[in-house]
Amino acid sequence: MDEAEPPARLAGIAHEAGGHTVRLRPVAEPDLAMFRRFATEPGLIGLDWAGFRDAGAPARRHAEDGHLGERDGRLIVQVEPEEAAAGLVSYLQGSYGGRAHYWEIGIALLPEWRGRGIGWRAQALLCDYLFAHTPARRIQAGTHPENLAEQRSLEKAGFQLEGVIRACEFRAGAWRDGWLYSRLRDDPSPL
């Protein structure tokens, strides 16, 4: 009898440090359970909770394009050696003046994976990936003024604070300010 072959690793990009690897990979069907949790569990994604969402939408999107669209997408943040899906990163194309395309990125980690240095590495990997595979010159990310952990994470990922965006988000019954960070193609990668 032939020996069983080890399971094939899903393709992705990775950064190893301190005995753990953070990998970005495409969304797989088992990951949809985590997406449903983000849509239906209040507070699971912290300050970004914006009310209940359609729990079936992630499965429909997955069937459409695997969450890898031309103008937006999501990748799973996987931590190894555990091979655990720790959360997701997202990217959305925008433009200034109709011609200067940029990416807006975001991240949502499950609570048990926060505070371990996974978020900044995942965001840095996503930036490196987008700069390698698209002609964008700029990647930006927004966060909340009170989210000190995400501010530190973005700075570690090579982002610079640009300023305050006043009353840009309706959350918890009120219009709130946001902080805008950016990383340019010429900025050095921290990885």
PDB file of C-alpha atoms in Angstrom:
ATOM      1  CA  MET A   1       0.000   0.000   0.000  1.00  0.00           C
ATOM      2  CA  ASP A   2       1.099   3.516  -0.729  1.00  0.00           C
ATOM      3  CA  GLU A   3       1.729   5.784   2.209  1.00  0.00           C
ATOM      4  CA  ALA A   4      -0.873   8.491   2.580  1.00  0.00           C
ATOM      5  CA  GLU A   5       0.279  11.778   1.174  1.00  0.00           C
ATOM      6  CA  PRO A   6       0.191  14.768   3.489  1.00  0.00           C
ATOM      7  CA  PRO A   7      -2.687  17.152   2.776  1.00  0.00           C
ATOM      8  CA  ALA A   8      -1.850  19.829   0.234  1.00  0.00           C
ATOM      9  CA  ARG A   9      -1.426  23.288   1.698  1.00  0.00           C
ATOM     10  CA  LEU A  10      -3.685  25.963   0.337  1.00  0.00           C
ATOM     11  CA  ALA A  11      -1.835  28.513  -1.717  1.00  0.00           C
ATOM     12  CA  GLY A  12      -1.132  31.806  -0.004  1.00  0.00           C
ATOM     13  CA  ILE A  13       1.462  34.295   1.080  1.00  0.00           C
ATOM     14  CA  ALA A  14       3.054  34.081   4.483  1.00  0.00           C
ATOM     15  CA  HIS A  15       5.341  35.641   7.085  1.00  0.00           C
ATOM     16  CA  GLU A  16       7.045  33.551   9.764  1.00  0.00           C
ATOM     17  CA  ALA A  17       8.178  34.962  13.102  1.00  0.00           C
ATOM     18  CA  GLY A  18       8.523  33.537  16.577  1.00  0.00           C
ATOM     19  CA  GLY A  19       7.532  30.000  15.648  1.00  0.00           C
ATOM     20  CA  HIS A  20       4.220  31.064  14.096  1.00  0.00           C
ATOM     21  CA  THR A  21       3.390  31.760  10.484  1.00  0.00           C
ATOM     22  CA  VAL A  22       0.709  34.203   9.404  1.00  0.00           C
ATOM     23  CA  ARG A  23      -0.635  33.224   5.995  1.00  0.00           C
ATOM     24  CA  LEU A  24      -3.151  34.883   3.698  1.00  0.00           C
ATOM     25  CA  ARG A  25      -5.112  32.476   1.561  1.00  0.00           C
ATOM     26  CA  PRO A  26      -8.308  32.419  -0.482  1.00  0.00           C
ATOM     27  CA  VAL A  27     -11.603  31.831   1.293  1.00  0.00           C
ATOM     28  CA  ALA A  28     -12.656  28.167   1.446  1.00  0.00           C
ATOM     29  CA  GLU A  29     -16.147  26.870   2.096  1.00  0.00           C
ATOM     30  CA  PRO A  30     -15.469  25.944   5.768  1.00  0.00           C
ATOM     31  CA  ASP A  31     -14.541  29.616   6.394  1.00  0.00           C
ATOM     32  CA  LEU A  32     -18.113  30.702   5.666  1.00  0.00           C
ATOM     33  CA  ALA A  33     -19.136  29.741   9.225  1.00  0.00           C
ATOM     34  CA  MET A  34     -16.794  32.479  10.527  1.00  0.00           C
ATOM     35  CA  PHE A  35     -18.308  34.971   8.050  1.00  0.00           C
ATOM     36  CA  ARG A  36     -21.791  34.094   9.315  1.00  0.00           C
ATOM     37  CA  ARG A  37     -20.601  34.723  12.884  1.00  0.00           C
ATOM     38  CA  PHE A  38     -19.288  38.175  11.926  1.00  0.00           C
ATOM     39  CA  ALA A  39     -22.720  38.969  10.404  1.00  0.00           C
ATOM     40  CA  THR A  40     -24.828  37.772  13.335  1.00  0.00           C
ATOM     41  CA  GLU A  41     -22.894  38.020  16.635  1.00  0.00           C
ATOM     42  CA  PRO A  42     -23.084  41.503  18.145  1.00  0.00           C
ATOM     43  CA  GLY A  43     -19.705  42.826  19.188  1.00  0.00           C
ATOM     44  CA  LEU A  44     -17.653  39.978  17.657  1.00  0.00           C
ATOM     45  CA  ILE A  45     -15.842  42.429  15.388  1.00  0.00           C
ATOM     46  CA  GLY A  46     -15.565  45.079  18.069  1.00  0.00           C
ATOM     47  CA  LEU A  47     -16.263  48.691  17.180  1.00  0.00           C
ATOM     48  CA  ASP A  48     -17.120  47.816  13.579  1.00  0.00           C
ATOM     49  CA  TRP A  49     -20.398  46.111  14.547  1.00  0.00           C
ATOM     50  CA  ALA A  50     -23.043  47.805  12.410  1.00  0.00           C
ATOM     51  CA  GLY A  51     -26.054  45.675  13.257  1.00  0.00           C
ATOM     52  CA  PHE A  52     -27.227  42.314  11.995  1.00  0.00           C
ATOM     53  CA  ARG A  53     -26.406  41.468   8.391  1.00  0.00           C
ATOM     54  CA  ASP A  54     -27.599  38.840   5.935  1.00  0.00           C
ATOM     55  CA  ALA A  55     -25.924  35.627   7.147  1.00  0.00           C
ATOM     56  CA  GLY A  56     -26.405  34.029   3.726  1.00  0.00           C
ATOM     57  CA  ALA A  57     -24.612  36.784   1.808  1.00  0.00           C
ATOM     58  CA  PRO A  58     -21.090  35.332   2.304  1.00  0.00           C
ATOM     59  CA  ALA A  59     -22.142  31.973   0.799  1.00  0.00           C
ATOM     60  CA  ARG A  60     -23.735  33.681  -2.198  1.00  0.00           C
ATOM     61  CA  ARG A  61     -20.614  35.791  -2.734  1.00  0.00           C
ATOM     62  CA  HIS A  62     -18.403  32.719  -2.359  1.00  0.00           C
ATOM     63  CA  ALA A  63     -20.416  30.902  -5.049  1.00  0.00           C
ATOM     64  CA  GLU A  64     -20.119  33.952  -7.319  1.00  0.00           C
ATOM     65  CA  ASP A  65     -16.354  34.584  -7.234  1.00  0.00           C
ATOM     66  CA  GLY A  66     -14.806  33.059  -4.113  1.00  0.00           C
ATOM     67  CA  HIS A  67     -14.548  36.563  -2.590  1.00  0.00           C
ATOM     68  CA  LEU A  68     -11.878  37.459  -5.172  1.00  0.00           C
ATOM     69  CA  GLY A  69     -13.519  40.198  -7.214  1.00  0.00           C
ATOM     70  CA  GLU A  70     -11.879  42.626  -9.579  1.00  0.00           C
ATOM     71  CA  ARG A  71     -12.629  45.637  -7.327  1.00  0.00           C
ATOM     72  CA  ASP A  72     -12.949  44.040  -3.906  1.00  0.00           C
ATOM     73  CA  GLY A  73     -12.126  40.852  -2.097  1.00  0.00           C
ATOM     74  CA  ARG A  74     -11.386  39.007   1.104  1.00  0.00           C
ATOM     75  CA  LEU A  75      -8.624  36.662   2.133  1.00  0.00           C
ATOM     76  CA  ILE A  76      -8.426  34.444   5.207  1.00  0.00           C
ATOM     77  CA  VAL A  77      -5.788  35.144   7.857  1.00  0.00           C
ATOM     78  CA  GLN A  78      -4.499  31.710   8.808  1.00  0.00           C
ATOM     79  CA  VAL A  79      -2.129  31.037  11.705  1.00  0.00           C
ATOM     80  CA  GLU A  80       0.227  28.079  11.553  1.00  0.00           C
ATOM     81  CA  PRO A  81       1.206  25.591  12.837  1.00  0.00           C
ATOM     82  CA  GLU A  82      -2.386  25.530  14.200  1.00  0.00           C
ATOM     83  CA  GLU A  83      -3.802  25.961  10.655  1.00  0.00           C
ATOM     84  CA  ALA A  84      -6.541  28.026  12.255  1.00  0.00           C
ATOM     85  CA  ALA A  85      -8.541  30.697  10.482  1.00  0.00           C
ATOM     86  CA  ALA A  86      -7.933  33.686  12.760  1.00  0.00           C
ATOM     87  CA  GLY A  87      -9.989  36.161  10.761  1.00  0.00           C
ATOM     88  CA  LEU A  88     -10.037  37.918   7.422  1.00  0.00           C
ATOM     89  CA  VAL A  89      -8.571  40.858   5.554  1.00  0.00           C
ATOM     90  CA  SER A  90     -10.514  42.793   2.939  1.00  0.00           C
ATOM     91  CA  TYR A  91      -9.708  45.176   0.128  1.00  0.00           C
ATOM     92  CA  LEU A  92     -11.937  47.578  -1.787  1.00  0.00           C
ATOM     93  CA  GLN A  93     -10.927  49.697  -4.766  1.00  0.00           C
ATOM     94  CA  GLY A  94     -11.575  53.421  -4.713  1.00  0.00           C
ATOM     95  CA  SER A  95     -10.394  56.322  -6.797  1.00  0.00           C
ATOM     96  CA  TYR A  96      -9.501  59.958  -6.463  1.00  0.00           C
ATOM     97  CA  GLY A  97     -10.588  62.059  -9.418  1.00  0.00           C
ATOM     98  CA  GLY A  98     -11.715  58.929 -11.262  1.00  0.00           C
ATOM     99  CA  ARG A  99      -8.182  57.999 -12.344  1.00  0.00           C
ATOM    100  CA  ALA A 100      -6.010  57.524  -9.271  1.00  0.00           C
ATOM    101  CA  HIS A 101      -7.088  54.086  -8.047  1.00  0.00           C
ATOM    102  CA  TYR A 102      -6.239  53.008  -4.516  1.00  0.00           C
ATOM    103  CA  TRP A 103      -7.129  50.160  -2.188  1.00  0.00           C
ATOM    104  CA  GLU A 104      -8.938  50.562   1.144  1.00  0.00           C
ATOM    105  CA  ILE A 105      -8.105  47.616   3.395  1.00  0.00           C
ATOM    106  CA  GLY A 106      -9.630  46.260   6.565  1.00  0.00           C
ATOM    107  CA  ILE A 107      -9.196  43.413   9.002  1.00  0.00           C
ATOM    108  CA  ALA A 108     -11.418  41.450  11.368  1.00  0.00           C
ATOM    109  CA  LEU A 109      -9.784  38.979  13.752  1.00  0.00           C
ATOM    110  CA  LEU A 110     -11.600  36.652  16.095  1.00  0.00           C
ATOM    111  CA  PRO A 111     -11.090  37.799  19.722  1.00  0.00           C
ATOM    112  CA  GLU A 112      -8.853  34.868  20.684  1.00  0.00           C
ATOM    113  CA  TRP A 113      -6.293  35.910  18.014  1.00  0.00           C
ATOM    114  CA  ARG A 114      -6.063  39.598  18.882  1.00  0.00           C
ATOM    115  CA  GLY A 115      -3.036  41.077  20.653  1.00  0.00           C
ATOM    116  CA  ARG A 116      -0.577  38.492  19.281  1.00  0.00           C
ATOM    117  CA  GLY A 117       1.020  40.462  16.434  1.00  0.00           C
ATOM    118  CA  ILE A 118      -1.091  38.713  13.815  1.00  0.00           C
ATOM    119  CA  GLY A 119      -3.060  41.758  12.646  1.00  0.00           C
ATOM    120  CA  TRP A 120      -0.172  44.002  11.667  1.00  0.00           C
ATOM    121  CA  ARG A 121       1.559  41.137   9.864  1.00  0.00           C
ATOM    122  CA  ALA A 122      -1.634  40.235   7.967  1.00  0.00           C
ATOM    123  CA  GLN A 123      -2.142  43.865   6.920  1.00  0.00           C
ATOM    124  CA  ALA A 124       1.494  44.214   5.830  1.00  0.00           C
ATOM    125  CA  LEU A 125       1.184  40.965   3.826  1.00  0.00           C
ATOM    126  CA  LEU A 126      -1.989  42.250   2.173  1.00  0.00           C
ATOM    127  CA  CYS A 127      -0.256  45.493   1.188  1.00  0.00           C
ATOM    128  CA  ASP A 128       2.720  43.607  -0.258  1.00  0.00           C
ATOM    129  CA  TYR A 129       0.313  41.346  -2.166  1.00  0.00           C
ATOM    130  CA  LEU A 130      -1.707  44.251  -3.599  1.00  0.00           C
ATOM    131  CA  PHE A 131       1.415  46.210  -4.577  1.00  0.00           C
ATOM    132  CA  ALA A 132       2.848  43.107  -6.278  1.00  0.00           C
ATOM    133  CA  HIS A 133      -0.288  42.268  -8.259  1.00  0.00           C
ATOM    134  CA  THR A 134      -1.952  45.623  -9.018  1.00  0.00           C
ATOM    135  CA  PRO A 135      -0.637  48.989 -10.222  1.00  0.00           C
ATOM    136  CA  ALA A 136      -2.080  50.893  -7.223  1.00  0.00           C
ATOM    137  CA  ARG A 137       0.212  53.532  -5.773  1.00  0.00           C
ATOM    138  CA  ARG A 138      -1.727  53.970  -2.533  1.00  0.00           C
ATOM    139  CA  ILE A 139      -3.338  51.752   0.096  1.00  0.00           C
ATOM    140  CA  GLN A 140      -5.358  53.318   2.864  1.00  0.00           C
ATOM    141  CA  ALA A 141      -7.052  52.118   6.027  1.00  0.00           C
ATOM    142  CA  GLY A 142      -9.370  53.786   8.465  1.00  0.00           C
ATOM    143  CA  THR A 143      -9.838  53.162  12.147  1.00  0.00           C
ATOM    144  CA  HIS A 144     -11.593  54.614  15.144  1.00  0.00           C
ATOM    145  CA  PRO A 145      -9.877  57.226  17.342  1.00  0.00           C
ATOM    146  CA  GLU A 146     -10.425  54.985  20.380  1.00  0.00           C
ATOM    147  CA  ASN A 147      -8.959  51.854  18.706  1.00  0.00           C
ATOM    148  CA  LEU A 148      -5.386  52.228  19.943  1.00  0.00           C
ATOM    149  CA  ALA A 149      -4.501  48.603  19.142  1.00  0.00           C
ATOM    150  CA  GLU A 150      -5.415  49.033  15.464  1.00  0.00           C
ATOM    151  CA  GLN A 151      -3.540  52.333  15.289  1.00  0.00           C
ATOM    152  CA  ARG A 152      -0.378  50.569  16.527  1.00  0.00           C
ATOM    153  CA  SER A 153      -1.033  47.676  14.141  1.00  0.00           C
ATOM    154  CA  LEU A 154      -1.295  49.981  11.127  1.00  0.00           C
ATOM    155  CA  GLU A 155       1.889  51.814  12.102  1.00  0.00           C
ATOM    156  CA  LYS A 156       3.756  48.484  12.456  1.00  0.00           C
ATOM    157  CA  ALA A 157       2.384  47.495   9.020  1.00  0.00           C
ATOM    158  CA  GLY A 158       4.075  50.561   7.502  1.00  0.00           C
ATOM    159  CA  PHE A 159       1.148  53.001   7.463  1.00  0.00           C
ATOM    160  CA  GLN A 160       1.314  56.681   8.349  1.00  0.00           C
ATOM    161  CA  LEU A 161      -1.469  58.680   9.955  1.00  0.00           C
ATOM    162  CA  GLU A 162      -2.834  61.247   7.508  1.00  0.00           C
ATOM    163  CA  GLY A 163      -5.537  62.831   9.607  1.00  0.00           C
ATOM    164  CA  VAL A 164      -9.051  62.857  10.957  1.00  0.00           C
ATOM    165  CA  ILE A 165     -12.073  62.278   8.730  1.00  0.00           C
ATOM    166  CA  ARG A 166     -14.871  64.082  10.522  1.00  0.00           C
ATOM    167  CA  ALA A 167     -18.303  62.435  10.926  1.00  0.00           C
ATOM    168  CA  CYS A 168     -17.491  59.681   8.410  1.00  0.00           C
ATOM    169  CA  GLU A 169     -19.239  56.759  10.087  1.00  0.00           C
ATOM    170  CA  PHE A 170     -22.624  56.181  11.680  1.00  0.00           C
ATOM    171  CA  ARG A 171     -22.084  53.809  14.609  1.00  0.00           C
ATOM    172  CA  ALA A 172     -23.912  53.178  17.888  1.00  0.00           C
ATOM    173  CA  GLY A 173     -26.512  55.840  17.163  1.00  0.00           C
ATOM    174  CA  ALA A 174     -24.185  58.728  16.312  1.00  0.00           C
ATOM    175  CA  TRP A 175     -21.922  60.067  13.578  1.00  0.00           C
ATOM    176  CA  ARG A 176     -18.305  59.381  14.506  1.00  0.00           C
ATOM    177  CA  ASP A 177     -14.916  60.597  13.350  1.00  0.00           C
ATOM    178  CA  GLY A 178     -12.364  58.250  11.831  1.00  0.00           C
ATOM    179  CA  TRP A 179      -8.596  58.267  11.478  1.00  0.00           C
ATOM    180  CA  LEU A 180      -7.139  57.749   8.013  1.00  0.00           C
ATOM    181  CA  TYR A 181      -3.813  55.981   7.491  1.00  0.00           C
ATOM    182  CA  SER A 182      -1.964  55.303   4.240  1.00  0.00           C
ATOM    183  CA  ARG A 183       0.929  53.360   2.838  1.00  0.00           C
ATOM    184  CA  LEU A 184       2.397  54.234  -0.545  1.00  0.00           C
ATOM    185  CA  ARG A 185       4.088  51.914  -2.993  1.00  0.00           C
ATOM    186  CA  ASP A 186       7.451  53.577  -2.277  1.00  0.00           C
ATOM    187  CA  ASP A 187       7.133  53.166   1.500  1.00  0.00           C
ATOM    188  CA  PRO A 188       9.263  50.271   2.766  1.00  0.00           C
ATOM    189  CA  SER A 189       7.557  47.043   3.740  1.00  0.00           C
ATOM    190  CA  PRO A 190       8.095  46.119   7.394  1.00  0.00           C
ATOM    191  CA  LEU A 191       8.340  42.425   6.470  1.00  0.00           C
TER     192      LEU A 191
END
